[in-house]
């Protein structure tokens, strides 16, 4: 309970920062910044809306990780221009996205594996492989989205990197670190299924998800 309250306070603090930025952007007539920041605030409420709509309870650690990622990528990255100011910012966030997407892919197939409504059973190796490919696939789709936005609307989502103005180096490094993040989660997920007594942050998050959503899992 104490951990949940701490995570809620951090989330509220991030939302207040975003709200202040929205107010200052409106005051300064920076309409696009105001709109984008307001959209980020709305996105931070998605985990709560998701829980209420689908009755899937997300552990506070996962909620905060997702909200922190949105804050770091859209607010700090795009609005505060951290992508340009710090060359490693994009790579760090893509590594984090590999972690989060790997966890999501692992939980999806783990639910399929455990629920009695779906008569399938996949071994730990396949579950880990699915989590890895899911994260890498979504990461590749995001790169296609960036290329489309740059091509159709002359945006600068695929940024120059390491002397390459084309954005190709940026795209490839994004995919490489996506894969590294997904690989770490896949290995930890495989270890969790093979040796449930092993403990790491992933095992704790998975156990918390299972405890909060018992209807998806066999007893």
mmCIF file with all atom_site columns, N, CA and C in Angstrom, residues 8-67:
data_model
loop_
_atom_site.group_PDB
_atom_site.id
_atom_site.type_symbol
_atom_site.label_atom_id
_atom_site.label_alt_id
_atom_site.label_comp_id
_atom_site.label_asym_id
_atom_site.label_entity_id
_atom_site.label_seq_id
_atom_site.pdbx_PDB_ins_code
_atom_site.Cartn_x
_atom_site.Cartn_y
_atom_site.Cartn_z
_atom_site.occupancy
_atom_site.B_iso_or_equiv
_atom_site.pdbx_formal_charge
_atom_site.auth_seq_id
_atom_site.auth_comp_id
_atom_site.auth_asym_id
_atom_site.auth_atom_id
_atom_site.pdbx_PDB_model_num
ATOM 1   N N  . UNK A 1 8  ? 1.802   6.885  -6.781  1.00 0.00 ? 8  UNK A N  1
ATOM 2   C CA . UNK A 1 8  ? 0.742   7.840  -7.108  1.00 0.00 ? 8  UNK A CA 1
ATOM 3   C C  . UNK A 1 8  ? 1.219   9.274  -6.933  1.00 0.00 ? 8  UNK A C  1
ATOM 4   N N  . UNK A 1 9  ? 1.990   9.532  -5.872  1.00 0.00 ? 9  UNK A N  1
ATOM 5   C CA . UNK A 1 9  ? 2.500   10.882 -5.639  1.00 0.00 ? 9  UNK A CA 1
ATOM 6   C C  . UNK A 1 9  ? 3.463   11.313 -6.734  1.00 0.00 ? 9  UNK A C  1
ATOM 7   N N  . UNK A 1 10 ? 4.317   10.394 -7.173  1.00 0.00 ? 10 UNK A N  1
ATOM 8   C CA . UNK A 1 10 ? 5.250   10.720 -8.254  1.00 0.00 ? 10 UNK A CA 1
ATOM 9   C C  . UNK A 1 10 ? 4.483   11.008 -9.538  1.00 0.00 ? 10 UNK A C  1
ATOM 10  N N  . UNK A 1 11 ? 3.467   10.203 -9.819  1.00 0.00 ? 11 UNK A N  1
ATOM 11  C CA . UNK A 1 11 ? 2.645   10.413 -11.011 1.00 0.00 ? 11 UNK A CA 1
ATOM 12  C C  . UNK A 1 11 ? 1.964   11.775 -10.969 1.00 0.00 ? 11 UNK A C  1
ATOM 13  N N  . UNK A 1 12 ? 1.404   12.137 -9.818  1.00 0.00 ? 12 UNK A N  1
ATOM 14  C CA . UNK A 1 12 ? 0.739   13.431 -9.672  1.00 0.00 ? 12 UNK A CA 1
ATOM 15  C C  . UNK A 1 12 ? 1.737   14.570 -9.866  1.00 0.00 ? 12 UNK A C  1
ATOM 16  N N  . UNK A 1 13 ? 2.955   14.411 -9.336  1.00 0.00 ? 13 UNK A N  1
ATOM 17  C CA . UNK A 1 13 ? 3.982   15.437 -9.498  1.00 0.00 ? 13 UNK A CA 1
ATOM 18  C C  . UNK A 1 13 ? 4.305   15.645 -10.982 1.00 0.00 ? 13 UNK A C  1
ATOM 19  N N  . UNK A 1 14 ? 4.433   14.564 -11.745 1.00 0.00 ? 14 UNK A N  1
ATOM 20  C CA . UNK A 1 14 ? 4.695   14.679 -13.180 1.00 0.00 ? 14 UNK A CA 1
ATOM 21  C C  . UNK A 1 14 ? 3.530   15.352 -13.898 1.00 0.00 ? 14 UNK A C  1
ATOM 22  N N  . UNK A 1 15 ? 2.315   15.002 -13.499 1.00 0.00 ? 15 UNK A N  1
ATOM 23  C CA . UNK A 1 15 ? 1.144   15.624 -14.122 1.00 0.00 ? 15 UNK A CA 1
ATOM 24  C C  . UNK A 1 15 ? 1.071   17.118 -13.816 1.00 0.00 ? 15 UNK A C  1
ATOM 25  N N  . UNK A 1 16 ? 1.458   17.516 -12.609 1.00 0.00 ? 16 UNK A N  1
ATOM 26  C CA . UNK A 1 16 ? 1.461   18.943 -12.258 1.00 0.00 ? 16 UNK A CA 1
ATOM 27  C C  . UNK A 1 16 ? 2.500   19.707 -13.072 1.00 0.00 ? 16 UNK A C  1
ATOM 28  N N  . UNK A 1 17 ? 3.658   19.087 -13.295 1.00 0.00 ? 17 UNK A N  1
ATOM 29  C CA . UNK A 1 17 ? 4.680   19.718 -14.138 1.00 0.00 ? 17 UNK A CA 1
ATOM 30  C C  . UNK A 1 17 ? 4.133   19.943 -15.549 1.00 0.00 ? 17 UNK A C  1
ATOM 31  N N  . UNK A 1 18 ? 3.464   18.933 -16.063 1.00 0.00 ? 18 UNK A N  1
ATOM 32  C CA . UNK A 1 18 ? 2.878   19.039 -17.406 1.00 0.00 ? 18 UNK A CA 1
ATOM 33  C C  . UNK A 1 18 ? 1.785   20.104 -17.445 1.00 0.00 ? 18 UNK A C  1
ATOM 34  N N  . UNK A 1 19 ? 0.980   20.160 -16.396 1.00 0.00 ? 19 UNK A N  1
ATOM 35  C CA . UNK A 1 19 ? -0.080  21.165 -16.345 1.00 0.00 ? 19 UNK A CA 1
ATOM 36  C C  . UNK A 1 19 ? 0.505   22.576 -16.323 1.00 0.00 ? 19 UNK A C  1
ATOM 37  N N  . UNK A 1 20 ? 1.566   22.767 -15.540 1.00 0.00 ? 20 UNK A N  1
ATOM 38  C CA . UNK A 1 20 ? 2.216   24.076 -15.492 1.00 0.00 ? 20 UNK A CA 1
ATOM 39  C C  . UNK A 1 20 ? 2.772   24.448 -16.863 1.00 0.00 ? 20 UNK A C  1
ATOM 40  N N  . UNK A 1 21 ? 3.364   23.482 -17.552 1.00 0.00 ? 21 UNK A N  1
ATOM 41  C CA . UNK A 1 21 ? 3.898   23.748 -18.892 1.00 0.00 ? 21 UNK A CA 1
ATOM 42  C C  . UNK A 1 21 ? 2.773   24.138 -19.853 1.00 0.00 ? 21 UNK A C  1
ATOM 43  N N  . UNK A 1 22 ? 1.630   23.481 -19.726 1.00 0.00 ? 22 UNK A N  1
ATOM 44  C CA . UNK A 1 22 ? 0.489   23.812 -20.584 1.00 0.00 ? 22 UNK A CA 1
ATOM 45  C C  . UNK A 1 22 ? 0.023   25.240 -20.346 1.00 0.00 ? 22 UNK A C  1
ATOM 46  N N  . UNK A 1 23 ? -0.079  25.627 -19.098 1.00 0.00 ? 23 UNK A N  1
ATOM 47  C CA . UNK A 1 23 ? -0.516  26.985 -18.751 1.00 0.00 ? 23 UNK A CA 1
ATOM 48  C C  . UNK A 1 23 ? 0.466   28.024 -19.298 1.00 0.00 ? 23 UNK A C  1
ATOM 49  N N  . UNK A 1 24 ? 1.767   27.794 -19.101 1.00 0.00 ? 24 UNK A N  1
ATOM 50  C CA . UNK A 1 24 ? 2.769   28.747 -19.594 1.00 0.00 ? 24 UNK A CA 1
ATOM 51  C C  . UNK A 1 24 ? 2.777   28.805 -21.126 1.00 0.00 ? 24 UNK A C  1
ATOM 52  N N  . UNK A 1 25 ? 2.538   27.653 -21.771 1.00 0.00 ? 25 UNK A N  1
ATOM 53  C CA . UNK A 1 25 ? 2.502   27.631 -23.231 1.00 0.00 ? 25 UNK A CA 1
ATOM 54  C C  . UNK A 1 25 ? 1.314   28.430 -23.762 1.00 0.00 ? 25 UNK A C  1
ATOM 55  N N  . UNK A 1 26 ? 0.156   28.293 -23.097 1.00 0.00 ? 26 UNK A N  1
ATOM 56  C CA . UNK A 1 26 ? -1.019  29.076 -23.500 1.00 0.00 ? 26 UNK A CA 1
ATOM 57  C C  . UNK A 1 26 ? -0.763  30.563 -23.272 1.00 0.00 ? 26 UNK A C  1
ATOM 58  N N  . UNK A 1 27 ? -0.172  30.890 -22.132 1.00 0.00 ? 27 UNK A N  1
ATOM 59  C CA . UNK A 1 27 ? 0.145   32.288 -21.810 1.00 0.00 ? 27 UNK A CA 1
ATOM 60  C C  . UNK A 1 27 ? 1.078   32.890 -22.854 1.00 0.00 ? 27 UNK A C  1
ATOM 61  N N  . UNK A 1 28 ? 2.033   32.084 -23.325 1.00 0.00 ? 28 UNK A N  1
ATOM 62  C CA . UNK A 1 28 ? 2.974   32.568 -24.328 1.00 0.00 ? 28 UNK A CA 1
ATOM 63  C C  . UNK A 1 28 ? 2.513   32.336 -25.751 1.00 0.00 ? 28 UNK A C  1
ATOM 64  N N  . UNK A 1 29 ? 1.267   31.878 -25.918 1.00 0.00 ? 29 UNK A N  1
ATOM 65  C CA . UNK A 1 29 ? 0.677   31.632 -27.234 1.00 0.00 ? 29 UNK A CA 1
ATOM 66  C C  . UNK A 1 29 ? 1.483   30.623 -28.055 1.00 0.00 ? 29 UNK A C  1
ATOM 67  N N  . UNK A 1 30 ? 2.062   29.680 -27.370 1.00 0.00 ? 30 UNK A N  1
ATOM 68  C CA . UNK A 1 30 ? 2.740   28.561 -28.053 1.00 0.00 ? 30 UNK A CA 1
ATOM 69  C C  . UNK A 1 30 ? 1.725   27.423 -28.159 1.00 0.00 ? 30 UNK A C  1
ATOM 70  N N  . UNK A 1 31 ? 0.861   27.529 -29.164 1.00 0.00 ? 31 UNK A N  1
ATOM 71  C CA . UNK A 1 31 ? -0.325  26.678 -29.220 1.00 0.00 ? 31 UNK A CA 1
ATOM 72  C C  . UNK A 1 31 ? 0.015   25.211 -29.445 1.00 0.00 ? 31 UNK A C  1
ATOM 73  N N  . UNK A 1 32 ? 1.005   24.923 -30.290 1.00 0.00 ? 32 UNK A N  1
ATOM 74  C CA . UNK A 1 32 ? 1.346   23.522 -30.542 1.00 0.00 ? 32 UNK A CA 1
ATOM 75  C C  . UNK A 1 32 ? 1.901   22.868 -29.279 1.00 0.00 ? 32 UNK A C  1
ATOM 76  N N  . UNK A 1 33 ? 2.763   23.594 -28.564 1.00 0.00 ? 33 UNK A N  1
ATOM 77  C CA . UNK A 1 33 ? 3.308   23.066 -27.306 1.00 0.00 ? 33 UNK A CA 1
ATOM 78  C C  . UNK A 1 33 ? 2.193   22.829 -26.297 1.00 0.00 ? 33 UNK A C  1
ATOM 79  N N  . UNK A 1 34 ? 1.258   23.765 -26.219 1.00 0.00 ? 34 UNK A N  1
ATOM 80  C CA . UNK A 1 34 ? 0.132   23.609 -25.292 1.00 0.00 ? 34 UNK A CA 1
ATOM 81  C C  . UNK A 1 34 ? -0.702  22.385 -25.650 1.00 0.00 ? 34 UNK A C  1
ATOM 82  N N  . UNK A 1 35 ? -0.958  22.213 -26.942 1.00 0.00 ? 35 UNK A N  1
ATOM 83  C CA . UNK A 1 35 ? -1.752  21.063 -27.382 1.00 0.00 ? 35 UNK A CA 1
ATOM 84  C C  . UNK A 1 35 ? -1.031  19.753 -27.083 1.00 0.00 ? 35 UNK A C  1
ATOM 85  N N  . UNK A 1 36 ? 0.261   19.691 -27.427 1.00 0.00 ? 36 UNK A N  1
ATOM 86  C CA . UNK A 1 36 ? 1.023   18.460 -27.217 1.00 0.00 ? 36 UNK A CA 1
ATOM 87  C C  . UNK A 1 36 ? 1.120   18.119 -25.734 1.00 0.00 ? 36 UNK A C  1
ATOM 88  N N  . UNK A 1 37 ? 1.359   19.126 -24.893 1.00 0.00 ? 37 UNK A N  1
ATOM 89  C CA . UNK A 1 37 ? 1.460   18.872 -23.456 1.00 0.00 ? 37 UNK A CA 1
ATOM 90  C C  . UNK A 1 37 ? 0.130   18.410 -22.886 1.00 0.00 ? 37 UNK A C  1
ATOM 91  N N  . UNK A 1 38 ? -0.967  19.006 -23.346 1.00 0.00 ? 38 UNK A N  1
ATOM 92  C CA . UNK A 1 38 ? -2.291  18.569 -22.902 1.00 0.00 ? 38 UNK A CA 1
ATOM 93  C C  . UNK A 1 38 ? -2.540  17.113 -23.305 1.00 0.00 ? 38 UNK A C  1
ATOM 94  N N  . UNK A 1 39 ? -2.081  16.737 -24.496 1.00 0.00 ? 39 UNK A N  1
ATOM 95  C CA . UNK A 1 39 ? -2.230  15.349 -24.940 1.00 0.00 ? 39 UNK A CA 1
ATOM 96  C C  . UNK A 1 39 ? -1.410  14.405 -24.063 1.00 0.00 ? 39 UNK A C  1
ATOM 97  N N  . UNK A 1 40 ? -0.218  14.841 -23.663 1.00 0.00 ? 40 UNK A N  1
ATOM 98  C CA . UNK A 1 40 ? 0.607   14.011 -22.782 1.00 0.00 ? 40 UNK A CA 1
ATOM 99  C C  . UNK A 1 40 ? -0.089  13.810 -21.441 1.00 0.00 ? 40 UNK A C  1
ATOM 100 N N  . UNK A 1 41 ? -0.705  14.880 -20.906 1.00 0.00 ? 41 UNK A N  1
ATOM 101 C CA . UNK A 1 41 ? -1.452  14.749 -19.653 1.00 0.00 ? 41 UNK A CA 1
ATOM 102 C C  . UNK A 1 41 ? -2.558  13.711 -19.810 1.00 0.00 ? 41 UNK A C  1
ATOM 103 N N  . UNK A 1 42 ? -3.269  13.770 -20.930 1.00 0.00 ? 42 UNK A N  1
ATOM 104 C CA . UNK A 1 42 ? -4.342  12.796 -21.169 1.00 0.00 ? 42 UNK A CA 1
ATOM 105 C C  . UNK A 1 42 ? -3.791  11.375 -21.218 1.00 0.00 ? 42 UNK A C  1
ATOM 106 N N  . UNK A 1 43 ? -2.629  11.209 -21.842 1.00 0.00 ? 43 UNK A N  1
ATOM 107 C CA . UNK A 1 43 ? -2.033  9.870  -21.953 1.00 0.00 ? 43 UNK A CA 1
ATOM 108 C C  . UNK A 1 43 ? -1.685  9.311  -20.579 1.00 0.00 ? 43 UNK A C  1
ATOM 109 N N  . UNK A 1 44 ? -1.285  10.176 -19.643 1.00 0.00 ? 44 UNK A N  1
ATOM 110 C CA . UNK A 1 44 ? -0.913  9.691  -18.309 1.00 0.00 ? 44 UNK A CA 1
ATOM 111 C C  . UNK A 1 44 ? -2.101  9.099  -17.555 1.00 0.00 ? 44 UNK A C  1
ATOM 112 N N  . UNK A 1 45 ? -3.321  9.399  -18.014 1.00 0.00 ? 45 UNK A N  1
ATOM 113 C CA . UNK A 1 45 ? -4.505  8.824  -17.368 1.00 0.00 ? 45 UNK A CA 1
ATOM 114 C C  . UNK A 1 45 ? -4.929  7.503  -18.014 1.00 0.00 ? 45 UNK A C  1
ATOM 115 N N  . UNK A 1 46 ? -4.262  7.094  -19.090 1.00 0.00 ? 46 UNK A N  1
ATOM 116 C CA . UNK A 1 46 ? -4.642  5.866  -19.790 1.00 0.00 ? 46 UNK A CA 1
ATOM 117 C C  . UNK A 1 46 ? -4.605  4.623  -18.906 1.00 0.00 ? 46 UNK A C  1
ATOM 118 N N  . UNK A 1 47 ? -3.552  4.430  -18.057 1.00 0.00 ? 47 UNK A N  1
ATOM 119 C CA . UNK A 1 47 ? -3.555  3.225  -17.215 1.00 0.00 ? 47 UNK A CA 1
ATOM 120 C C  . UNK A 1 47 ? -4.791  3.114  -16.324 1.00 0.00 ? 47 UNK A C  1
ATOM 121 N N  . UNK A 1 48 ? -5.246  4.236  -15.750 1.00 0.00 ? 48 UNK A N  1
ATOM 122 C CA . UNK A 1 48 ? -6.443  4.203  -14.903 1.00 0.00 ? 48 UNK A CA 1
ATOM 123 C C  . UNK A 1 48 ? -7.676  3.873  -15.733 1.00 0.00 ? 48 UNK A C  1
ATOM 124 N N  . UNK A 1 49 ? -7.810  4.513  -16.902 1.00 0.00 ? 49 UNK A N  1
ATOM 125 C CA . UNK A 1 49 ? -8.950  4.243  -17.771 1.00 0.00 ? 49 UNK A CA 1
ATOM 126 C C  . UNK A 1 49 ? -8.923  2.804  -18.268 1.00 0.00 ? 49 UNK A C  1
ATOM 127 N N  . UNK A 1 50 ? -7.716  2.293  -18.546 1.00 0.00 ? 50 UNK A N  1
ATOM 128 C CA . UNK A 1 50 ? -7.563  0.909  -19.007 1.00 0.00 ? 50 UNK A CA 1
ATOM 129 C C  . UNK A 1 50 ? -8.036  -0.061 -17.931 1.00 0.00 ? 50 UNK A C  1
ATOM 130 N N  . UNK A 1 51 ? -7.660  0.203  -16.692 1.00 0.00 ? 51 UNK A N  1
ATOM 131 C CA . UNK A 1 51 ? -8.084  -0.660 -15.589 1.00 0.00 ? 51 UNK A CA 1
ATOM 132 C C  . UNK A 1 51 ? -9.600  -0.681 -15.464 1.00 0.00 ? 51 UNK A C  1
ATOM 133 N N  . UNK A 1 52 ? -10.216 0.492  -15.528 1.00 0.00 ? 52 UNK A N  1
ATOM 134 C CA . UNK A 1 52 ? -11.662 0.568  -15.341 1.00 0.00 ? 52 UNK A CA 1
ATOM 135 C C  . UNK A 1 52 ? -12.420 -0.035 -16.521 1.00 0.00 ? 52 UNK A C  1
ATOM 136 N N  . UNK A 1 53 ? -11.886 0.143  -17.736 1.00 0.00 ? 53 UNK A N  1
ATOM 137 C CA . UNK A 1 53 ? -12.603 -0.344 -18.924 1.00 0.00 ? 53 UNK A CA 1
ATOM 138 C C  . UNK A 1 53 ? -12.489 -1.853 -19.073 1.00 0.00 ? 53 UNK A C  1
ATOM 139 N N  . UNK A 1 54 ? -11.302 -2.405 -18.888 1.00 0.00 ? 54 UNK A N  1
ATOM 140 C CA . UNK A 1 54 ? -11.080 -3.822 -19.154 1.00 0.00 ? 54 UNK A CA 1
ATOM 141 C C  . UNK A 1 54 ? -10.932 -4.666 -17.892 1.00 0.00 ? 54 UNK A C  1
ATOM 142 N N  . UNK A 1 55 ? -10.984 -4.012 -16.719 1.00 0.00 ? 55 UNK A N  1
ATOM 143 C CA . UNK A 1 55 ? -10.858 -4.704 -15.439 1.00 0.00 ? 55 UNK A CA 1
ATOM 144 C C  . UNK A 1 55 ? -9.550  -5.502 -15.368 1.00 0.00 ? 55 UNK A C  1
ATOM 145 N N  . UNK A 1 56 ? -8.497  -4.916 -15.925 1.00 0.00 ? 56 UNK A N  1
ATOM 146 C CA . UNK A 1 56 ? -7.151  -5.482 -15.821 1.00 0.00 ? 56 UNK A CA 1
ATOM 147 C C  . UNK A 1 56 ? -6.348  -4.551 -14.927 1.00 0.00 ? 56 UNK A C  1
ATOM 148 N N  . UNK A 1 57 ? -5.950  -5.031 -13.778 1.00 0.00 ? 57 UNK A N  1
ATOM 149 C CA . UNK A 1 57 ? -5.281  -4.194 -12.790 1.00 0.00 ? 57 UNK A CA 1
ATOM 150 C C  . UNK A 1 57 ? -3.770  -4.190 -13.043 1.00 0.00 ? 57 UNK A C  1
ATOM 151 N N  . UNK A 1 58 ? -3.244  -3.016 -13.279 1.00 0.00 ? 58 UNK A N  1
ATOM 152 C CA . UNK A 1 58 ? -1.822  -2.859 -13.592 1.00 0.00 ? 58 UNK A CA 1
ATOM 153 C C  . UNK A 1 58 ? -1.075  -2.488 -12.327 1.00 0.00 ? 58 UNK A C  1
ATOM 154 N N  . UNK A 1 59 ? -0.023  -3.221 -11.959 1.00 0.00 ? 59 UNK A N  1
ATOM 155 C CA . UNK A 1 59 ? 0.763   -2.874 -10.769 1.00 0.00 ? 59 UNK A CA 1
ATOM 156 C C  . UNK A 1 59 ? 1.289   -1.447 -10.853 1.00 0.00 ? 59 UNK A C  1
ATOM 157 N N  . UNK A 1 60 ? 1.358   -0.745 -9.721  1.00 0.00 ? 60 UNK A N  1
ATOM 158 C CA . UNK A 1 60 ? 1.799   0.661  -9.743  1.00 0.00 ? 60 UNK A CA 1
ATOM 159 C C  . UNK A 1 60 ? 3.185   0.847  -10.337 1.00 0.00 ? 60 UNK A C  1
ATOM 160 N N  . UNK A 1 61 ? 4.071   -0.146 -10.180 1.00 0.00 ? 61 UNK A N  1
ATOM 161 C CA . UNK A 1 61 ? 5.413   -0.021 -10.754 1.00 0.00 ? 61 UNK A CA 1
ATOM 162 C C  . UNK A 1 61 ? 5.343   0.078  -12.285 1.00 0.00 ? 61 UNK A C  1
ATOM 163 N N  . UNK A 1 62 ? 4.481   -0.746 -12.895 1.00 0.00 ? 62 UNK A N  1
ATOM 164 C CA . UNK A 1 62 ? 4.336   -0.720 -14.342 1.00 0.00 ? 62 UNK A CA 1
ATOM 165 C C  . UNK A 1 62 ? 3.666   0.569  -14.799 1.00 0.00 ? 62 UNK A C  1
ATOM 166 N N  . UNK A 1 63 ? 2.674   1.025  -14.038 1.00 0.00 ? 63 UNK A N  1
ATOM 167 C CA . UNK A 1 63 ? 2.015   2.280  -14.377 1.00 0.00 ? 63 UNK A CA 1
ATOM 168 C C  . UNK A 1 63 ? 3.008   3.436  -14.382 1.00 0.00 ? 63 UNK A C  1
ATOM 169 N N  . UNK A 1 64 ? 3.818   3.510  -13.328 1.00 0.00 ? 64 UNK A N  1
ATOM 170 C CA . UNK A 1 64 ? 4.780   4.607  -13.220 1.00 0.00 ? 64 UNK A CA 1
ATOM 171 C C  . UNK A 1 64 ? 5.841   4.506  -14.316 1.00 0.00 ? 64 UNK A C  1
ATOM 172 N N  . UNK A 1 65 ? 6.279   3.299  -14.642 1.00 0.00 ? 65 UNK A N  1
ATOM 173 C CA . UNK A 1 65 ? 7.272   3.123  -15.704 1.00 0.00 ? 65 UNK A CA 1
ATOM 174 C C  . UNK A 1 65 ? 6.721   3.616  -17.039 1.00 0.00 ? 65 UNK A C  1
ATOM 175 N N  . UNK A 1 66 ? 5.461   3.286  -17.333 1.00 0.00 ? 66 UNK A N  1
ATOM 176 C CA . UNK A 1 66 ? 4.852   3.721  -18.585 1.00 0.00 ? 66 UNK A CA 1
ATOM 177 C C  . UNK A 1 66 ? 4.685   5.239  -18.619 1.00 0.00 ? 66 UNK A C  1
ATOM 178 N N  . UNK A 1 67 ? 4.199   5.815  -17.515 1.00 0.00 ? 67 UNK A N  1
ATOM 179 C CA . UNK A 1 67 ? 4.008   7.266  -17.453 1.00 0.00 ? 67 UNK A CA 1
ATOM 180 C C  . UNK A 1 67 ? 5.351   7.991  -17.524 1.00 0.00 ? 67 UNK A C  1
#
